[in-house]
PDB file of C-alpha atoms in Angstrom:
ATOM      1  CA  ASP H   1     -32.885  38.944 -32.777  1.00 54.00           C
ATOM      2  CA  THR H   2     -35.192  41.928 -32.361  1.00 73.00           C
ATOM      3  CA  GLY H   3     -36.956  41.617 -35.701  1.00 92.00           C
ATOM      4  CA  VAL H   4     -36.763  43.967 -38.675  1.00 96.00           C
ATOM      5  CA  SER H   5     -35.372  47.402 -37.849  1.00 96.00           C
ATOM      6  CA  GLN H   6     -35.857  50.541 -39.903  1.00 97.00           C
ATOM      7  CA  ASP H   7     -34.128  53.848 -39.505  1.00 97.00           C
ATOM      8  CA  PRO H   8     -35.147  56.619 -39.261  1.00 97.00           C
ATOM      9  CA  ARG H   9     -38.724  56.269 -38.050  1.00 97.00           C
ATOM     10  CA  HIS H  10     -39.632  59.685 -39.392  1.00 97.00           C
ATOM     11  CA  LYS H  11     -38.061  61.946 -41.978  1.00 98.00           C
ATOM     12  CA  ILE H  12     -39.148  65.415 -43.033  1.00 98.00           C
ATOM     13  CA  THR H  13     -37.363  66.785 -46.047  1.00 98.00           C
ATOM     14  CA  LYS H  14     -37.690  69.649 -48.464  1.00 98.00           C
ATOM     15  CA  ARG H  15     -38.734  68.969 -52.027  1.00 98.00           C
ATOM     16  CA  GLY H  16     -35.714  68.320 -54.204  1.00 98.00           C
ATOM     17  CA  GLN H  17     -33.533  66.903 -51.446  1.00 98.00           C
ATOM     18  CA  ASN H  18     -32.205  63.337 -51.409  1.00 98.00           C
ATOM     19  CA  VAL H  19     -33.092  60.932 -48.615  1.00 98.00           C
ATOM     20  CA  THR H  20     -31.815  57.494 -47.647  1.00 98.00           C
ATOM     21  CA  PHE H  21     -33.508  54.909 -45.468  1.00 98.00           C
ATOM     22  CA  ARG H  22     -31.960  51.857 -43.875  1.00 98.00           C
ATOM     23  CA  CYS H  23     -33.413  48.441 -43.132  1.00 98.00           C
ATOM     24  CA  ASP H  24     -31.833  45.690 -41.039  1.00 97.00           C
ATOM     25  CA  PRO H  25     -33.649  42.398 -41.640  1.00 96.00           C
ATOM     26  CA  ILE H  26     -33.835  39.347 -39.425  1.00 93.00           C
ATOM     27  CA  SER H  27     -30.344  37.917 -39.706  1.00 90.00           C
ATOM     28  CA  GLU H  28     -31.269  34.467 -41.018  1.00 87.00           C
ATOM     29  CA  HIS H  29     -33.691  35.824 -43.640  1.00 90.00           C
ATOM     30  CA  ASN H  30     -32.181  35.984 -47.093  1.00 89.00           C
ATOM     31  CA  ARG H  31     -35.069  37.824 -48.744  1.00 92.00           C
ATOM     32  CA  LEU H  32     -35.693  41.525 -48.186  1.00 95.00           C
ATOM     33  CA  TYR H  33     -38.588  43.570 -49.535  1.00 95.00           C
ATOM     34  CA  TRP H  34     -39.403  47.251 -49.784  1.00 97.00           C
ATOM     35  CA  TYR H  35     -43.020  48.408 -49.860  1.00 97.00           C
ATOM     36  CA  ARG H  36     -44.638  51.823 -49.826  1.00 97.00           C
ATOM     37  CA  GLN H  37     -47.941  52.651 -48.151  1.00 95.00           C
ATOM     38  CA  THR H  38     -49.917  55.823 -48.657  1.00 94.00           C
ATOM     39  CA  LEU H  39     -53.040  56.910 -46.811  1.00 90.00           C
ATOM     40  CA  GLY H  40     -56.001  54.663 -47.487  1.00 89.00           C
ATOM     41  CA  GLN H  41     -53.957  52.179 -49.471  1.00 93.00           C
ATOM     42  CA  GLY H  42     -52.390  48.850 -48.718  1.00 95.00           C
ATOM     43  CA  PRO H  43     -48.652  48.273 -48.947  1.00 96.00           C
ATOM     44  CA  GLU H  44     -47.462  48.503 -52.565  1.00 96.00           C
ATOM     45  CA  PHE H  45     -44.469  46.474 -53.666  1.00 96.00           C
ATOM     46  CA  LEU H  46     -41.363  48.400 -54.721  1.00 96.00           C
ATOM     47  CA  THR H  47     -38.492  45.931 -54.960  1.00 96.00           C
ATOM     48  CA  TYR H  48     -36.959  42.856 -53.391  1.00 94.00           C
ATOM     49  CA  PHE H  49     -33.599  41.188 -52.879  1.00 94.00           C
ATOM     50  CA  GLN H  50     -32.495  37.643 -52.445  1.00 92.00           C
ATOM     51  CA  ASN H  51     -29.198  37.948 -50.640  1.00 92.00           C
ATOM     52  CA  GLU H  52     -27.417  40.793 -52.469  1.00 92.00           C
ATOM     53  CA  ALA H  53     -29.209  40.313 -55.793  1.00 92.00           C
ATOM     54  CA  GLN H  54     -32.069  42.647 -56.636  1.00 92.00           C
ATOM     55  CA  LEU H  55     -34.525  40.278 -58.282  1.00 91.00           C
ATOM     56  CA  GLU H  56     -37.530  42.403 -59.091  1.00 90.00           C
ATOM     57  CA  LYS H  57     -38.463  46.065 -59.320  1.00 92.00           C
ATOM     58  CA  SER H  58     -41.961  47.462 -59.557  1.00 91.00           C
ATOM     59  CA  ARG H  59     -42.886  50.035 -62.179  1.00 88.00           C
ATOM     60  CA  LEU H  60     -43.621  52.245 -59.153  1.00 83.00           C
ATOM     61  CA  LEU H  61     -39.864  52.451 -58.653  1.00 86.00           C
ATOM     62  CA  SER H  62     -38.957  55.414 -60.831  1.00 89.00           C
ATOM     63  CA  ASP H  63     -35.370  56.185 -61.778  1.00 93.00           C
ATOM     64  CA  ARG H  64     -35.196  58.533 -58.782  1.00 96.00           C
ATOM     65  CA  PHE H  65     -35.354  55.504 -56.521  1.00 96.00           C
ATOM     66  CA  SER H  66     -32.467  53.140 -55.942  1.00 96.00           C
ATOM     67  CA  ALA H  67     -32.067  50.280 -53.516  1.00 97.00           C
ATOM     68  CA  GLU H  68     -29.033  48.287 -52.507  1.00 96.00           C
ATOM     69  CA  ARG H  69     -28.277  45.369 -50.266  1.00 96.00           C
ATOM     70  CA  PRO H  70     -24.507  45.071 -50.046  1.00 91.00           C
ATOM     71  CA  LYS H  71     -23.242  41.705 -48.829  1.00 86.00           C
ATOM     72  CA  GLY H  72     -26.809  40.499 -48.453  1.00 84.00           C
ATOM     73  CA  SER H  73     -27.254  42.046 -45.035  1.00 90.00           C
ATOM     74  CA  PHE H  74     -28.852  45.470 -44.444  1.00 96.00           C
ATOM     75  CA  SER H  75     -30.488  47.389 -47.265  1.00 97.00           C
ATOM     76  CA  THR H  76     -30.785  51.054 -48.169  1.00 98.00           C
ATOM     77  CA  LEU H  77     -33.455  52.808 -50.185  1.00 98.00           C
ATOM     78  CA  GLU H  78     -32.496  56.179 -51.630  1.00 97.00           C
ATOM     79  CA  ILE H  79     -34.853  58.690 -53.172  1.00 97.00           C
ATOM     80  CA  GLN H  80     -33.248  61.458 -55.182  1.00 97.00           C
ATOM     81  CA  ARG H  81     -34.846  64.831 -55.875  1.00 97.00           C
ATOM     82  CA  THR H  82     -37.811  64.098 -53.634  1.00 98.00           C
ATOM     83  CA  GLU H  83     -41.292  65.191 -54.690  1.00 97.00           C
ATOM     84  CA  GLN H  84     -44.386  65.750 -52.575  1.00 96.00           C
ATOM     85  CA  GLY H  85     -45.882  62.600 -54.079  1.00 95.00           C
ATOM     86  CA  ASP H  86     -43.105  60.598 -52.429  1.00 97.00           C
ATOM     87  CA  SER H  87     -44.631  61.294 -49.016  1.00 97.00           C
ATOM     88  CA  ALA H  88     -45.570  57.883 -47.658  1.00 96.00           C
ATOM     89  CA  MET H  89     -44.691  55.162 -45.181  1.00 96.00           C
ATOM     90  CA  TYR H  90     -41.807  53.075 -46.498  1.00 97.00           C
ATOM     91  CA  LEU H  91     -41.944  49.544 -45.158  1.00 97.00           C
ATOM     92  CA  CYS H  92     -39.199  46.962 -45.172  1.00 97.00           C
ATOM     93  CA  ALA H  93     -39.865  43.261 -44.674  1.00 96.00           C
ATOM     94  CA  SER H  94     -37.806  40.102 -44.669  1.00 94.00           C
ATOM     95  CA  SER H  95     -38.512  36.419 -45.088  1.00 90.00           C
ATOM     96  CA  PRO H  96     -36.613  33.174 -45.317  1.00 85.00           C
ATOM     97  CA  HIS H  97     -36.246  31.630 -48.728  1.00 73.00           C
ATOM     98  CA  GLY H  98     -39.217  29.373 -49.323  1.00 64.00           C
ATOM     99  CA  GLN H  99     -41.492  31.454 -47.153  1.00 59.00           C
ATOM    100  CA  GLY H 100     -44.383  29.024 -47.384  1.00 61.00           C
ATOM    101  CA  VAL H 101     -47.517  30.327 -45.767  1.00 62.00           C
ATOM    102  CA  TYR H 102     -45.779  32.434 -43.146  1.00 67.00           C
ATOM    103  CA  GLY H 103     -45.331  35.558 -45.189  1.00 77.00           C
ATOM    104  CA  TYR H 104     -43.048  38.334 -44.196  1.00 89.00           C
ATOM    105  CA  THR H 105     -41.897  40.044 -41.027  1.00 93.00           C
ATOM    106  CA  PHE H 106     -42.293  43.788 -41.411  1.00 95.00           C
ATOM    107  CA  GLY H 107     -40.425  46.589 -39.725  1.00 96.00           C
ATOM    108  CA  SER H 108     -42.226  49.572 -38.210  1.00 96.00           C
ATOM    109  CA  GLY H 109     -41.567  51.667 -41.298  1.00 97.00           C
ATOM    110  CA  THR H 110     -40.068  55.052 -42.103  1.00 97.00           C
ATOM    111  CA  ARG H 111     -42.598  57.836 -42.535  1.00 97.00           C
ATOM    112  CA  LEU H 112     -41.405  60.338 -45.138  1.00 98.00           C
ATOM    113  CA  THR H 113     -42.926  63.789 -45.384  1.00 98.00           C
ATOM    114  CA  VAL H 114     -41.822  65.979 -48.290  1.00 98.00           C
ATOM    115  CA  VAL H 115     -42.599  69.669 -47.762  1.00 97.00           C
TER     116      VAL H 115
ATOM    117  CA  ASP Q   1     -55.512  46.688 -62.000  1.00 72.00           C
ATOM    118  CA  GLN Q   2     -56.138  45.771 -58.372  1.00 84.00           C
ATOM    119  CA  GLN Q   3     -55.649  42.041 -57.956  1.00 94.00           C
ATOM    120  CA  VAL Q   4     -56.675  41.922 -54.288  1.00 97.00           C
ATOM    121  CA  LYS Q   5     -59.762  43.846 -53.263  1.00 97.00           C
ATOM    122  CA  GLN Q   6     -61.155  44.672 -49.872  1.00 97.00           C
ATOM    123  CA  ASN Q   7     -64.358  46.504 -50.619  1.00 93.00           C
ATOM    124  CA  SER Q   8     -65.265  47.486 -47.079  1.00 95.00           C
ATOM    125  CA  PRO Q   9     -63.026  50.307 -45.819  1.00 95.00           C
ATOM    126  CA  SER Q  10     -64.372  49.956 -42.300  1.00 97.00           C
ATOM    127  CA  LEU Q  11     -66.349  47.655 -40.032  1.00 97.00           C
ATOM    128  CA  SER Q  12     -67.718  48.223 -36.557  1.00 98.00           C
ATOM    129  CA  VAL Q  13     -68.587  45.291 -34.292  1.00 98.00           C
ATOM    130  CA  GLN Q  14     -69.630  44.945 -30.676  1.00 98.00           C
ATOM    131  CA  GLU Q  15     -67.309  43.190 -28.271  1.00 98.00           C
ATOM    132  CA  GLY Q  16     -68.060  39.473 -28.056  1.00 97.00           C
ATOM    133  CA  ARG Q  17     -69.722  39.294 -31.463  1.00 98.00           C
ATOM    134  CA  ILE Q  18     -68.288  37.907 -34.682  1.00 98.00           C
ATOM    135  CA  SER Q  19     -66.233  40.075 -37.040  1.00 98.00           C
ATOM    136  CA  ILE Q  20     -66.214  39.033 -40.691  1.00 98.00           C
ATOM    137  CA  LEU Q  21     -63.729  40.674 -43.025  1.00 98.00           C
ATOM    138  CA  ASN Q  22     -63.956  39.947 -46.726  1.00 98.00           C
ATOM    139  CA  CYS Q  23     -61.464  39.858 -49.564  1.00 98.00           C
ATOM    140  CA  ASP Q  24     -61.808  39.157 -53.280  1.00 98.00           C
ATOM    141  CA  TYR Q  25     -59.053  38.457 -55.766  1.00 97.00           C
ATOM    142  CA  THR Q  26     -58.794  38.326 -59.524  1.00 96.00           C
ATOM    143  CA  ASN Q  27     -55.567  36.380 -60.182  1.00 94.00           C
ATOM    144  CA  SER Q  28     -56.354  32.666 -60.409  1.00 93.00           C
ATOM    145  CA  MET Q  29     -52.612  31.925 -60.071  1.00 92.00           C
ATOM    146  CA  PHE Q  30     -52.586  32.992 -56.420  1.00 93.00           C
ATOM    147  CA  ASP Q  31     -51.684  30.017 -54.237  1.00 91.00           C
ATOM    148  CA  TYR Q  32     -51.257  31.501 -50.784  1.00 92.00           C
ATOM    149  CA  PHE Q  33     -53.458  33.970 -48.977  1.00 95.00           C
ATOM    150  CA  LEU Q  34     -52.527  35.811 -45.822  1.00 95.00           C
ATOM    151  CA  TRP Q  35     -54.108  38.216 -43.394  1.00 97.00           C
ATOM    152  CA  TYR Q  36     -52.076  40.912 -41.715  1.00 97.00           C
ATOM    153  CA  LYS Q  37     -53.072  43.183 -38.860  1.00 97.00           C
ATOM    154  CA  LYS Q  38     -51.734  46.721 -38.515  1.00 95.00           C
ATOM    155  CA  TYR Q  39     -51.828  49.075 -35.564  1.00 94.00           C
ATOM    156  CA  PRO Q  40     -51.046  52.782 -36.043  1.00 90.00           C
ATOM    157  CA  ALA Q  41     -47.333  53.624 -36.264  1.00 85.00           C
ATOM    158  CA  GLU Q  42     -46.398  49.949 -36.569  1.00 90.00           C
ATOM    159  CA  GLY Q  43     -45.693  47.676 -39.495  1.00 93.00           C
ATOM    160  CA  PRO Q  44     -48.190  44.987 -40.482  1.00 94.00           C
ATOM    161  CA  THR Q  45     -47.968  41.769 -38.470  1.00 94.00           C
ATOM    162  CA  PHE Q  46     -48.811  38.339 -39.815  1.00 93.00           C
ATOM    163  CA  LEU Q  47     -52.063  36.932 -38.464  1.00 96.00           C
ATOM    164  CA  ILE Q  48     -53.131  33.802 -40.327  1.00 96.00           C
ATOM    165  CA  SER Q  49     -52.781  32.244 -43.762  1.00 94.00           C
ATOM    166  CA  ILE Q  50     -54.235  29.576 -46.007  1.00 95.00           C
ATOM    167  CA  SER Q  51     -52.949  27.742 -49.026  1.00 92.00           C
ATOM    168  CA  SER Q  52     -55.145  27.142 -52.042  1.00 93.00           C
ATOM    169  CA  ILE Q  53     -55.392  23.415 -51.350  1.00 94.00           C
ATOM    170  CA  LYS Q  54     -57.442  24.112 -48.241  1.00 95.00           C
ATOM    171  CA  ASP Q  55     -60.760  25.817 -47.705  1.00 96.00           C
ATOM    172  CA  LYS Q  56     -60.439  26.592 -44.010  1.00 97.00           C
ATOM    173  CA  ASN Q  57     -57.692  27.313 -41.518  1.00 97.00           C
ATOM    174  CA  GLU Q  58     -58.281  28.026 -37.852  1.00 97.00           C
ATOM    175  CA  ASP Q  59     -56.020  29.514 -35.208  1.00 96.00           C
ATOM    176  CA  GLY Q  60     -57.667  30.274 -31.908  1.00 97.00           C
ATOM    177  CA  ARG Q  61     -60.247  33.003 -32.384  1.00 98.00           C
ATOM    178  CA  PHE Q  62     -59.262  33.503 -36.025  1.00 98.00           C
ATOM    179  CA  THR Q  63     -60.523  31.434 -38.944  1.00 98.00           C
ATOM    180  CA  VAL Q  64     -59.886  32.049 -42.614  1.00 98.00           C
ATOM    181  CA  PHE Q  65     -62.187  30.593 -45.247  1.00 98.00           C
ATOM    182  CA  LEU Q  66     -61.255  30.280 -48.907  1.00 98.00           C
ATOM    183  CA  ASN Q  67     -63.723  29.844 -51.767  1.00 97.00           C
ATOM    184  CA  LYS Q  68     -61.582  29.354 -54.859  1.00 96.00           C
ATOM    185  CA  SER Q  69     -64.448  29.141 -57.302  1.00 96.00           C
ATOM    186  CA  ALA Q  70     -65.682  32.539 -56.153  1.00 97.00           C
ATOM    187  CA  LYS Q  71     -62.145  33.917 -55.724  1.00 97.00           C
ATOM    188  CA  HIS Q  72     -63.162  35.025 -52.262  1.00 98.00           C
ATOM    189  CA  LEU Q  73     -61.765  34.666 -48.782  1.00 97.00           C
ATOM    190  CA  SER Q  74     -62.923  35.849 -45.430  1.00 98.00           C
ATOM    191  CA  LEU Q  75     -61.482  36.249 -41.958  1.00 98.00           C
ATOM    192  CA  HIS Q  76     -63.721  35.463 -38.992  1.00 98.00           C
ATOM    193  CA  ILE Q  77     -62.844  36.672 -35.513  1.00 98.00           C
ATOM    194  CA  VAL Q  78     -64.875  35.120 -32.722  1.00 98.00           C
ATOM    195  CA  PRO Q  79     -65.356  36.528 -30.152  1.00 98.00           C
ATOM    196  CA  SER Q  80     -64.202  39.998 -31.094  1.00 98.00           C
ATOM    197  CA  GLN Q  81     -62.229  41.922 -28.486  1.00 97.00           C
ATOM    198  CA  PRO Q  82     -61.379  45.640 -28.228  1.00 96.00           C
ATOM    199  CA  GLY Q  83     -57.702  44.780 -28.808  1.00 96.00           C
ATOM    200  CA  ASP Q  84     -58.657  43.484 -32.237  1.00 97.00           C
ATOM    201  CA  SER Q  85     -59.344  47.049 -33.361  1.00 97.00           C
ATOM    202  CA  ALA Q  86     -56.834  47.609 -36.172  1.00 97.00           C
ATOM    203  CA  VAL Q  87     -56.539  47.698 -39.944  1.00 97.00           C
ATOM    204  CA  TYR Q  88     -56.639  44.250 -41.523  1.00 98.00           C
ATOM    205  CA  PHE Q  89     -54.955  43.603 -44.850  1.00 98.00           C
ATOM    206  CA  CYS Q  90     -55.608  40.681 -47.117  1.00 97.00           C
ATOM    207  CA  ALA Q  91     -52.575  39.609 -49.178  1.00 96.00           C
ATOM    208  CA  ALA Q  92     -51.871  36.959 -51.775  1.00 95.00           C
ATOM    209  CA  ARG Q  93     -49.053  35.518 -53.825  1.00 91.00           C
ATOM    210  CA  THR Q  94     -48.370  32.820 -56.354  1.00 89.00           C
ATOM    211  CA  SER Q  95     -46.444  29.651 -55.599  1.00 80.00           C
ATOM    212  CA  GLY Q  96     -43.304  31.055 -57.225  1.00 72.00           C
ATOM    213  CA  ASN Q  97     -42.429  33.070 -54.122  1.00 69.00           C
ATOM    214  CA  THR Q  98     -43.440  36.258 -55.891  1.00 82.00           C
ATOM    215  CA  PRO Q  99     -43.933  39.348 -53.736  1.00 90.00           C
ATOM    216  CA  LEU Q 100     -47.126  39.625 -51.752  1.00 92.00           C
ATOM    217  CA  VAL Q 101     -49.920  41.695 -53.263  1.00 95.00           C
ATOM    218  CA  PHE Q 102     -52.002  43.542 -50.681  1.00 96.00           C
ATOM    219  CA  GLY Q 103     -55.542  44.842 -50.587  1.00 97.00           C
ATOM    220  CA  LYS Q 104     -56.359  48.336 -49.358  1.00 97.00           C
ATOM    221  CA  GLY Q 105     -57.336  47.155 -45.919  1.00 97.00           C
ATOM    222  CA  THR Q 106     -60.409  47.194 -43.687  1.00 98.00           C
ATOM    223  CA  ARG Q 107     -60.421  49.172 -40.462  1.00 97.00           C
ATOM    224  CA  LEU Q 108     -62.078  47.106 -37.724  1.00 98.00           C
ATOM    225  CA  SER Q 109     -63.426  48.823 -34.651  1.00 98.00           C
ATOM    226  CA  VAL Q 110     -64.540  46.608 -31.796  1.00 98.00           C
ATOM    227  CA  ILE Q 111     -66.777  48.529 -29.429  1.00 96.00           C
ATOM    228  CA  ALA Q 112     -66.847  47.583 -25.767  1.00 91.00           C
TER     229      ALA Q 112
END
């Protein structure tokens, strides 16, 4: 297993366009998290899944954002009608259930630039 | 309301000396505290953690200290090496497996 994979690594899009990001977690991890990081800030929680169930969504996740995890495997994060304020690094992480003190394994992120 | 605070945006230390990174939190329900290290263009990587029942955890050159009464934790790196130069994030969560809450990070520069 090569860890958490995110695709694409970089995305430049025009304001108003839709974008979709993919995350492939570590195969035996049943929890998957999406975070967003902007310049000078730490990662901010967006949403997380346990298997295919989306268990929690942050108030940061406006109705333009939607996330799915079909069959409890990979996950997608879609942003509709992108705005310049959506420009950020989008991080995906996974963990086993009962993560204890070991935290999450993060992917390298997808950097979104909205022009 | 920022529940995890790292008040020093940056820290510069000479190689071989001790680096001390600080973190304060406001949520008394936090049970686990973690430190992550992040290099540019990479995701954060787990470094060391501590549960609230302990006051110290050591792993090689890295030691985390927890002072629950002060709601404060610190990461000590001894001796500091140039490869330690990175952004360090403090994170915390409750015992209910809730999502990690991160601080804003401290950029450590270790000067040779």
